mmCIF file of C-alpha atoms and ligand atoms in Angstrom:
data_model
loop_
_atom_site.group_PDB
_atom_site.id
_atom_site.type_symbol
_atom_site.label_atom_id
_atom_site.label_comp_id
_atom_site.label_asym_id
_atom_site.label_seq_id
_atom_site.Cartn_x
_atom_site.Cartn_y
_atom_site.Cartn_z
ATOM 1 C CA MET N 1 14.339 0.851 -13.120
ATOM 2 C CA THR N 2 17.678 1.051 -11.331
ATOM 3 C CA ASN N 3 18.423 4.511 -12.707
ATOM 4 C CA SER N 4 15.092 6.083 -11.881
ATOM 5 C CA LYS N 5 14.913 8.691 -9.158
ATOM 6 C CA SER N 6 13.717 8.300 -5.615
ATOM 7 C CA MET N 7 9.984 8.738 -5.064
ATOM 8 C CA LEU N 8 9.998 8.193 -1.320
ATOM 9 C CA SER N 9 12.815 8.010 1.133
ATOM 10 C CA VAL N 10 12.259 7.092 4.771
ATOM 11 C CA ASN N 11 15.188 7.683 7.088
ATOM 12 C CA HIS N 12 15.684 6.328 10.604
ATOM 13 C CA LEU N 13 12.003 6.300 11.430
ATOM 14 C CA ASN N 14 10.746 5.348 14.892
ATOM 15 C CA THR N 15 7.104 5.083 15.943
ATOM 16 C CA HIS N 16 5.713 4.365 19.398
ATOM 17 C CA TYR N 17 2.286 3.460 20.713
ATOM 18 C CA GLY N 18 2.635 4.897 24.202
ATOM 19 C CA GLU N 19 5.641 3.132 25.731
ATOM 20 C CA PHE N 20 5.681 0.406 23.072
ATOM 21 C CA GLN N 21 8.079 0.969 20.184
ATOM 22 C CA ALA N 22 6.460 -0.456 17.023
ATOM 23 C CA LEU N 23 9.047 0.788 14.485
ATOM 24 C CA HIS N 24 12.791 0.700 15.056
ATOM 25 C CA ASN N 25 15.039 2.841 12.897
ATOM 26 C CA ILE N 26 13.311 2.095 9.597
ATOM 27 C CA SER N 27 15.041 3.330 6.430
ATOM 28 C CA LEU N 28 13.836 2.612 2.947
ATOM 29 C CA ASN N 29 13.925 3.996 -0.539
ATOM 30 C CA ILE N 30 11.177 3.628 -3.106
ATOM 31 C CA ARG N 31 12.207 4.309 -6.682
ATOM 32 C CA SER N 32 9.897 6.178 -8.957
ATOM 33 C CA GLY N 33 7.890 3.818 -11.173
ATOM 34 C CA SER N 34 8.628 0.680 -9.164
ATOM 35 C CA ILE N 35 6.522 -1.826 -7.252
ATOM 36 C CA VAL N 36 7.964 -2.400 -3.789
ATOM 37 C CA SER N 37 6.758 -5.011 -1.337
ATOM 38 C CA ILE N 38 6.909 -4.956 2.430
ATOM 39 C CA ILE N 39 6.820 -8.546 3.671
ATOM 40 C CA GLY N 40 6.234 -9.583 7.263
ATOM 41 C CA SER N 41 4.119 -11.698 9.573
ATOM 42 C CA ASN N 42 1.326 -10.571 11.899
ATOM 43 C CA GLY N 43 2.436 -7.712 14.100
ATOM 44 C CA ALA N 44 5.726 -7.069 12.257
ATOM 45 C CA GLY N 45 4.846 -3.375 11.921
ATOM 46 C CA LYS N 46 3.851 -3.201 8.250
ATOM 47 C CA SER N 47 0.629 -1.254 8.768
ATOM 48 C CA THR N 48 2.288 0.963 11.364
ATOM 49 C CA LEU N 49 4.903 1.865 8.758
ATOM 50 C CA LEU N 50 2.278 2.782 6.138
ATOM 51 C CA ASN N 51 0.157 4.593 8.721
ATOM 52 C CA THR N 52 3.153 6.603 9.916
ATOM 53 C CA ILE N 53 3.989 7.699 6.373
ATOM 54 C CA MET N 54 0.303 8.576 5.824
ATOM 55 C CA GLY N 55 0.290 10.737 8.967
ATOM 56 C CA ILE N 56 -2.233 8.495 10.738
ATOM 57 C CA SER N 57 0.337 7.519 13.363
ATOM 58 C CA LYS N 58 2.944 10.090 14.352
ATOM 59 C CA PRO N 59 6.646 9.248 14.127
ATOM 60 C CA THR N 60 8.721 9.804 17.255
ATOM 61 C CA ASN N 61 11.619 10.820 15.044
ATOM 62 C CA GLY N 62 13.109 10.282 11.596
ATOM 63 C CA SER N 63 12.379 11.825 8.233
ATOM 64 C CA ILE N 64 10.018 11.006 5.375
ATOM 65 C CA VAL N 65 10.849 12.633 2.037
ATOM 66 C CA LEU N 66 8.388 12.415 -0.839
ATOM 67 C CA ASP N 67 9.593 13.609 -4.221
ATOM 68 C CA GLY N 68 12.166 15.860 -2.546
ATOM 69 C CA LYS N 69 9.819 17.276 0.092
ATOM 70 C CA GLU N 70 9.776 16.490 3.815
ATOM 71 C CA ILE N 71 6.324 15.197 4.768
ATOM 72 C CA GLY N 72 7.108 13.562 8.123
ATOM 73 C CA GLY N 73 4.486 14.419 10.752
ATOM 74 C CA LEU N 74 2.116 16.185 8.336
ATOM 75 C CA PRO N 75 -1.599 15.514 8.812
ATOM 76 C CA THR N 76 -3.071 12.873 6.514
ATOM 77 C CA ASN N 77 -4.945 15.260 4.217
ATOM 78 C CA GLN N 78 -1.666 17.053 3.480
ATOM 79 C CA VAL N 79 0.125 13.770 2.844
ATOM 80 C CA VAL N 80 -2.629 12.887 0.362
ATOM 81 C CA ALA N 81 -2.402 16.349 -1.214
ATOM 82 C CA ASN N 82 1.331 15.776 -1.673
ATOM 83 C CA GLY N 83 0.691 12.581 -3.638
ATOM 84 C CA ILE N 84 0.259 9.441 -1.516
ATOM 85 C CA SER N 85 -2.947 7.506 -1.005
ATOM 86 C CA MET N 86 -3.738 4.169 0.560
ATOM 87 C CA SER N 87 -6.000 1.189 0.171
ATOM 88 C CA PRO N 88 -6.283 0.344 3.888
ATOM 89 C CA GLU N 89 -6.044 -3.094 5.463
ATOM 90 C CA GLY N 90 -9.343 -4.986 5.497
ATOM 91 C CA SER N 91 -10.579 -3.335 2.258
ATOM 92 C CA ARG N 92 -12.694 -0.993 4.298
ATOM 93 C CA VAL N 93 -15.523 0.593 2.330
ATOM 94 C CA PHE N 94 -18.409 2.807 3.370
ATOM 95 C CA GLU N 95 -21.239 0.273 3.590
ATOM 96 C CA LYS N 96 -24.076 2.759 3.539
ATOM 97 C CA MET N 97 -22.901 4.491 0.390
ATOM 98 C CA THR N 98 -23.111 3.439 -3.224
ATOM 99 C CA VAL N 99 -20.040 2.267 -5.102
ATOM 100 C CA GLU N 100 -19.749 5.629 -6.846
ATOM 101 C CA GLU N 101 -20.162 7.594 -3.618
ATOM 102 C CA ASN N 102 -17.358 5.503 -2.149
ATOM 103 C CA LEU N 103 -15.175 6.358 -5.108
ATOM 104 C CA LEU N 104 -15.919 10.061 -4.805
ATOM 105 C CA MET N 105 -14.779 9.926 -1.158
ATOM 106 C CA GLY N 106 -11.323 9.213 -2.563
ATOM 107 C CA ALA N 107 -11.429 12.486 -4.526
ATOM 108 C CA TYR N 108 -12.285 14.727 -1.583
ATOM 109 C CA LEU N 109 -9.344 17.096 -1.912
ATOM 110 C CA LYS N 110 -9.609 20.089 -4.228
ATOM 111 C CA GLU N 111 -7.217 19.067 -6.990
ATOM 112 C CA ALA N 112 -8.601 15.522 -7.192
ATOM 113 C CA ARG N 113 -12.170 16.815 -7.096
ATOM 114 C CA LYS N 114 -11.574 18.946 -10.178
ATOM 115 C CA LYS N 115 -10.619 15.811 -12.089
ATOM 116 C CA LYS N 116 -13.175 13.454 -10.581
ATOM 117 C CA ASN N 117 -14.999 12.632 -13.833
ATOM 118 C CA GLU N 118 -11.778 11.761 -15.614
ATOM 119 C CA SER N 119 -10.708 9.659 -12.616
ATOM 120 C CA LEU N 120 -14.051 7.845 -12.452
ATOM 121 C CA GLU N 121 -13.740 6.947 -16.115
ATOM 122 C CA LYS N 122 -10.236 5.670 -15.473
ATOM 123 C CA VAL N 123 -11.175 3.407 -12.552
ATOM 124 C CA TYR N 124 -14.332 2.153 -14.287
ATOM 125 C CA THR N 125 -12.235 1.189 -17.297
ATOM 126 C CA LEU N 126 -9.805 -0.608 -15.030
ATOM 127 C CA PHE N 127 -12.542 -2.313 -12.957
ATOM 128 C CA PRO N 128 -15.613 -2.746 -15.214
ATOM 129 C CA VAL N 129 -17.527 -4.492 -12.430
ATOM 130 C CA LEU N 130 -17.478 -1.259 -10.417
ATOM 131 C CA ARG N 131 -19.093 0.571 -13.333
ATOM 132 C CA GLU N 132 -21.825 -2.073 -13.496
ATOM 133 C CA LYS N 133 -22.498 -1.724 -9.794
ATOM 134 C CA ARG N 134 -21.937 1.994 -9.428
ATOM 135 C CA GLU N 135 -25.463 2.774 -8.205
ATOM 136 C CA GLN N 136 -25.578 -0.151 -5.785
ATOM 137 C CA SER N 137 -24.771 -0.084 -2.113
ATOM 138 C CA ALA N 138 -21.202 -1.142 -1.379
ATOM 139 C CA SER N 139 -22.613 -3.597 1.161
ATOM 140 C CA PHE N 140 -23.671 -5.844 -1.744
ATOM 141 C CA LEU N 141 -20.137 -6.283 -3.081
ATOM 142 C CA SER N 142 -18.191 -9.537 -2.788
ATOM 143 C CA GLY N 143 -14.857 -9.579 -0.967
ATOM 144 C CA GLY N 144 -12.895 -9.228 -4.194
ATOM 145 C CA GLN N 145 -15.096 -6.393 -5.422
ATOM 146 C CA ARG N 146 -14.667 -4.554 -2.110
ATOM 147 C CA GLN N 147 -10.932 -4.840 -2.475
ATOM 148 C CA MET N 148 -11.164 -3.452 -6.007
ATOM 149 C CA LEU N 149 -13.284 -0.593 -4.683
ATOM 150 C CA ALA N 150 -10.735 0.173 -1.965
ATOM 151 C CA ILE N 151 -7.926 0.269 -4.538
ATOM 152 C CA ALA N 152 -10.010 2.330 -6.961
ATOM 153 C CA ARG N 153 -10.878 4.801 -4.195
ATOM 154 C CA GLY N 154 -7.145 5.206 -3.571
ATOM 155 C CA ILE N 155 -6.600 5.959 -7.263
ATOM 156 C CA MET N 156 -9.348 8.609 -7.193
ATOM 157 C CA ALA N 157 -6.963 10.796 -5.151
ATOM 158 C CA ARG N 158 -4.648 10.770 -8.206
ATOM 159 C CA PRO N 159 -1.553 9.821 -6.194
ATOM 160 C CA MET N 160 2.015 9.435 -7.432
ATOM 161 C CA LEU N 161 2.395 6.670 -4.869
ATOM 162 C CA LEU N 162 -0.259 4.124 -3.897
ATOM 163 C CA PHE N 163 -0.065 2.017 -0.724
ATOM 164 C CA CYS N 164 -1.905 -1.311 -0.763
ATOM 165 C CA ASP N 165 -2.174 -2.918 2.663
ATOM 166 C CA GLU N 166 -2.798 -6.686 2.382
ATOM 167 C CA ILE N 167 -4.968 -6.698 -0.709
ATOM 168 C CA SER N 168 -5.046 -10.498 -0.964
ATOM 169 C CA LEU N 169 -6.245 -11.246 2.556
ATOM 170 C CA GLY N 170 -9.155 -13.690 2.630
ATOM 171 C CA LEU N 171 -9.633 -13.775 -1.150
ATOM 172 C CA ALA N 172 -9.757 -16.781 -3.481
ATOM 173 C CA PRO N 173 -6.610 -17.434 -5.564
ATOM 174 C CA VAL N 174 -8.332 -16.586 -8.858
ATOM 175 C CA VAL N 175 -9.477 -13.225 -7.452
ATOM 176 C CA ILE N 176 -6.022 -12.502 -6.053
ATOM 177 C CA LYS N 177 -4.516 -13.166 -9.467
ATOM 178 C CA ASP N 178 -6.947 -10.758 -11.077
ATOM 179 C CA ILE N 179 -6.235 -8.021 -8.524
ATOM 180 C CA TYR N 180 -2.473 -8.357 -8.925
ATOM 181 C CA GLN N 181 -2.904 -8.102 -12.676
ATOM 182 C CA LYS N 182 -4.689 -4.781 -12.131
ATOM 183 C CA ILE N 183 -1.896 -3.606 -9.855
ATOM 184 C CA LYS N 184 0.539 -4.319 -12.671
ATOM 185 C CA GLU N 185 -1.583 -2.300 -15.108
ATOM 186 C CA ILE N 186 -1.828 0.626 -12.685
ATOM 187 C CA ASN N 187 1.954 0.538 -12.295
ATOM 188 C CA GLN N 188 2.487 0.403 -16.054
ATOM 189 C CA GLU N 189 0.504 3.608 -16.366
ATOM 190 C CA GLY N 190 3.146 5.262 -14.201
ATOM 191 C CA MET N 191 2.013 4.951 -10.594
ATOM 192 C CA THR N 192 4.571 3.841 -8.009
ATOM 193 C CA ILE N 193 3.177 1.136 -5.731
ATOM 194 C CA VAL N 194 3.938 -0.240 -2.283
ATOM 195 C CA LEU N 195 2.399 -3.637 -1.516
ATOM 196 C CA VAL N 196 2.148 -4.995 1.998
ATOM 197 C CA GLU N 197 1.898 -8.783 1.995
ATOM 198 C CA GLN N 198 2.219 -11.749 4.337
ATOM 199 C CA ASP N 199 2.732 -14.232 1.499
ATOM 200 C CA VAL N 200 6.437 -14.433 0.643
ATOM 201 C CA LYS N 201 6.108 -16.052 -2.761
ATOM 202 C CA ARG N 202 3.417 -13.662 -3.926
ATOM 203 C CA SER N 203 5.361 -10.614 -2.704
ATOM 204 C CA LEU N 204 8.497 -11.565 -4.561
ATOM 205 C CA LYS N 205 6.587 -12.427 -7.707
ATOM 206 C CA HIS N 206 4.723 -9.150 -7.971
ATOM 207 C CA SER N 207 7.377 -6.613 -6.981
ATOM 208 C CA ASP N 208 10.660 -5.172 -8.214
ATOM 209 C CA TYR N 209 12.165 -4.679 -4.767
ATOM 210 C CA SER N 210 11.322 -6.122 -1.357
ATOM 211 C CA TYR N 211 11.815 -5.306 2.302
ATOM 212 C CA VAL N 212 11.298 -7.903 5.018
ATOM 213 C CA MET N 213 10.106 -6.676 8.415
ATOM 214 C CA LEU N 214 10.392 -8.477 11.723
ATOM 215 C CA LYS N 215 9.423 -6.988 15.085
ATOM 216 C CA GLY N 216 9.415 -3.420 13.828
ATOM 217 C CA GLN N 217 12.744 -3.644 12.007
ATOM 218 C CA ILE N 218 13.854 -4.191 8.441
ATOM 219 C CA VAL N 219 15.864 -7.405 8.485
ATOM 220 C CA MET N 220 16.373 -8.003 4.771
ATOM 221 C CA GLU N 221 16.010 -6.157 1.485
ATOM 222 C CA GLY N 222 16.887 -6.612 -2.156
ATOM 223 C CA ASN N 223 15.722 -6.947 -5.738
ATOM 224 C CA SER N 224 12.771 -9.319 -5.627
ATOM 225 C CA SER N 225 14.121 -11.432 -8.476
ATOM 226 C CA GLU N 226 17.414 -11.939 -6.640
ATOM 227 C CA LEU N 227 16.121 -12.740 -3.150
ATOM 228 C CA SER N 228 15.821 -16.390 -2.208
ATOM 229 C CA GLU N 229 12.377 -17.398 -1.070
ATOM 230 C CA GLU N 230 13.853 -19.591 1.591
ATOM 231 C CA GLU N 231 16.076 -16.884 3.060
ATOM 232 C CA VAL N 232 13.225 -14.391 3.013
ATOM 233 C CA ARG N 233 11.108 -16.929 4.884
ATOM 234 C CA ASP N 234 13.831 -17.378 7.514
ATOM 235 C CA ALA N 235 14.090 -13.623 7.958
ATOM 236 C CA TYR N 236 10.318 -13.357 8.162
ATOM 237 C CA PHE N 237 10.127 -15.917 10.952
ATOM 238 C CA GLY N 238 13.293 -14.730 12.653
ATOM 239 C CA VAL N 239 15.083 -18.062 12.497
ATOM 240 C CA ASN N 240 18.846 -18.668 12.307
ATOM 241 C CA LYS N 241 20.915 -15.502 12.061
ATOM 242 C CA TYR N 242 17.828 -13.296 12.118
ATOM 243 C CA ALA N 243 16.895 -14.602 15.559
ATOM 244 C CA LYS N 244 18.729 -11.760 17.286
ATOM 245 C CA TYR N 245 15.944 -9.424 16.280
HETATM 246 N N1 ATP D 1 -3.141 1.295 17.906
HETATM 247 C C1 ATP D 1 -2.215 0.526 18.485
HETATM 248 N N2 ATP D 1 -1.932 0.630 19.799
HETATM 249 C C2 ATP D 1 -0.983 -0.138 20.393
HETATM 250 N N3 ATP D 1 -0.251 -1.060 19.748
HETATM 251 C C3 ATP D 1 -0.493 -1.218 18.440
HETATM 252 C C4 ATP D 1 -1.486 -0.449 17.742
HETATM 253 N N4 ATP D 1 -1.501 -0.839 16.433
HETATM 254 C C5 ATP D 1 -0.567 -1.799 16.345
HETATM 255 N N5 ATP D 1 0.035 -2.037 17.536
HETATM 256 C C6 ATP D 1 1.114 -2.999 17.802
HETATM 257 O O1 ATP D 1 2.211 -2.639 16.969
HETATM 258 C C7 ATP D 1 2.820 -3.807 16.413
HETATM 259 C C8 ATP D 1 2.794 -3.709 14.896
HETATM 260 O O2 ATP D 1 1.431 -3.796 14.456
HETATM 261 P P1 ATP D 1 1.031 -3.601 12.923
HETATM 262 O O3 ATP D 1 -0.441 -3.574 12.881
HETATM 263 O O4 ATP D 1 1.764 -2.449 12.378
HETATM 264 O O5 ATP D 1 1.584 -4.943 12.293
HETATM 265 P P2 ATP D 1 1.334 -5.567 10.863
HETATM 266 O O6 ATP D 1 2.655 -5.997 10.357
HETATM 267 O O7 ATP D 1 0.545 -4.644 10.022
HETATM 268 O O8 ATP D 1 0.462 -6.870 11.215
HETATM 269 P P3 ATP D 1 -0.751 -7.563 10.415
HETATM 270 O O9 ATP D 1 -0.111 -8.409 9.353
HETATM 271 O O10 ATP D 1 -1.414 -8.394 11.463
HETATM 272 O O11 ATP D 1 -1.623 -6.506 9.857
HETATM 273 C C9 ATP D 1 2.053 -4.993 16.985
HETATM 274 O O12 ATP D 1 2.772 -5.458 18.116
HETATM 275 C C10 ATP D 1 0.739 -4.408 17.394
HETATM 276 O O13 ATP D 1 0.180 -5.125 18.472
HETATM 277 MG MG1 MG D 2 -1.263 -4.775 9.089
#
């Protein structure tokens, strides 16, 4: 893992909402083939970071380099075409569409559309429940199934890099375990993954490398197996030496 090349490098990124600065000088490096977690409490800026990389929010300055190519400020469809897709916060699905129609929405760009049948087979193999329910309206899915659909829709874009924004929110522990197992399988097939999480223990357990965000800044980072849960928690809450942020 440590020798693999950089998939995504974010350098000195700032993002504002009007006068409010939500991201302060964010730099990070995601290695190809890894699972990286972004840990932080409510309002830390995790979704803003993902949304800025996806081109949903515009950076004020800084650079975003994906696989050697600058993508900072590109519109979202071009970011997706370059190889990043996202399972958005709140496992948003299109309620009025069937499960399969939802999945096909993830393959809306030309290159992904050409391979849509192969991709459908892949996500149905990974999530058999979605195959069973493919003709049903997404509104009938349970919370866990919706989350699986949101992840599967992200995969339909055939990304190199998949962003998962709070995939465990509101789900039962047994469902969370199942979803993280799938994330591991997706990663083992070669996809690089960024997980956004509020749960410190879970983040460290399921990732190779972690970044801790507090008030729009990165306050701690390191190999997940080497970070102390207690210190991460202090950074997360901004206590002790992290209080200055
Ligand atoms: N569209 C917006 N307009 C103005 N301020 C925003 C907007 N979206 C987010 N913010 C603010 O930016 C900061 C970071 O929010 P963000 O949603 O990125 O945090 P987060 O870490 O994803 O939190 P959560 O865990 O609750 O999802 C917060 O102070 C939030 O109130
Ligand atoms: Mg968020």
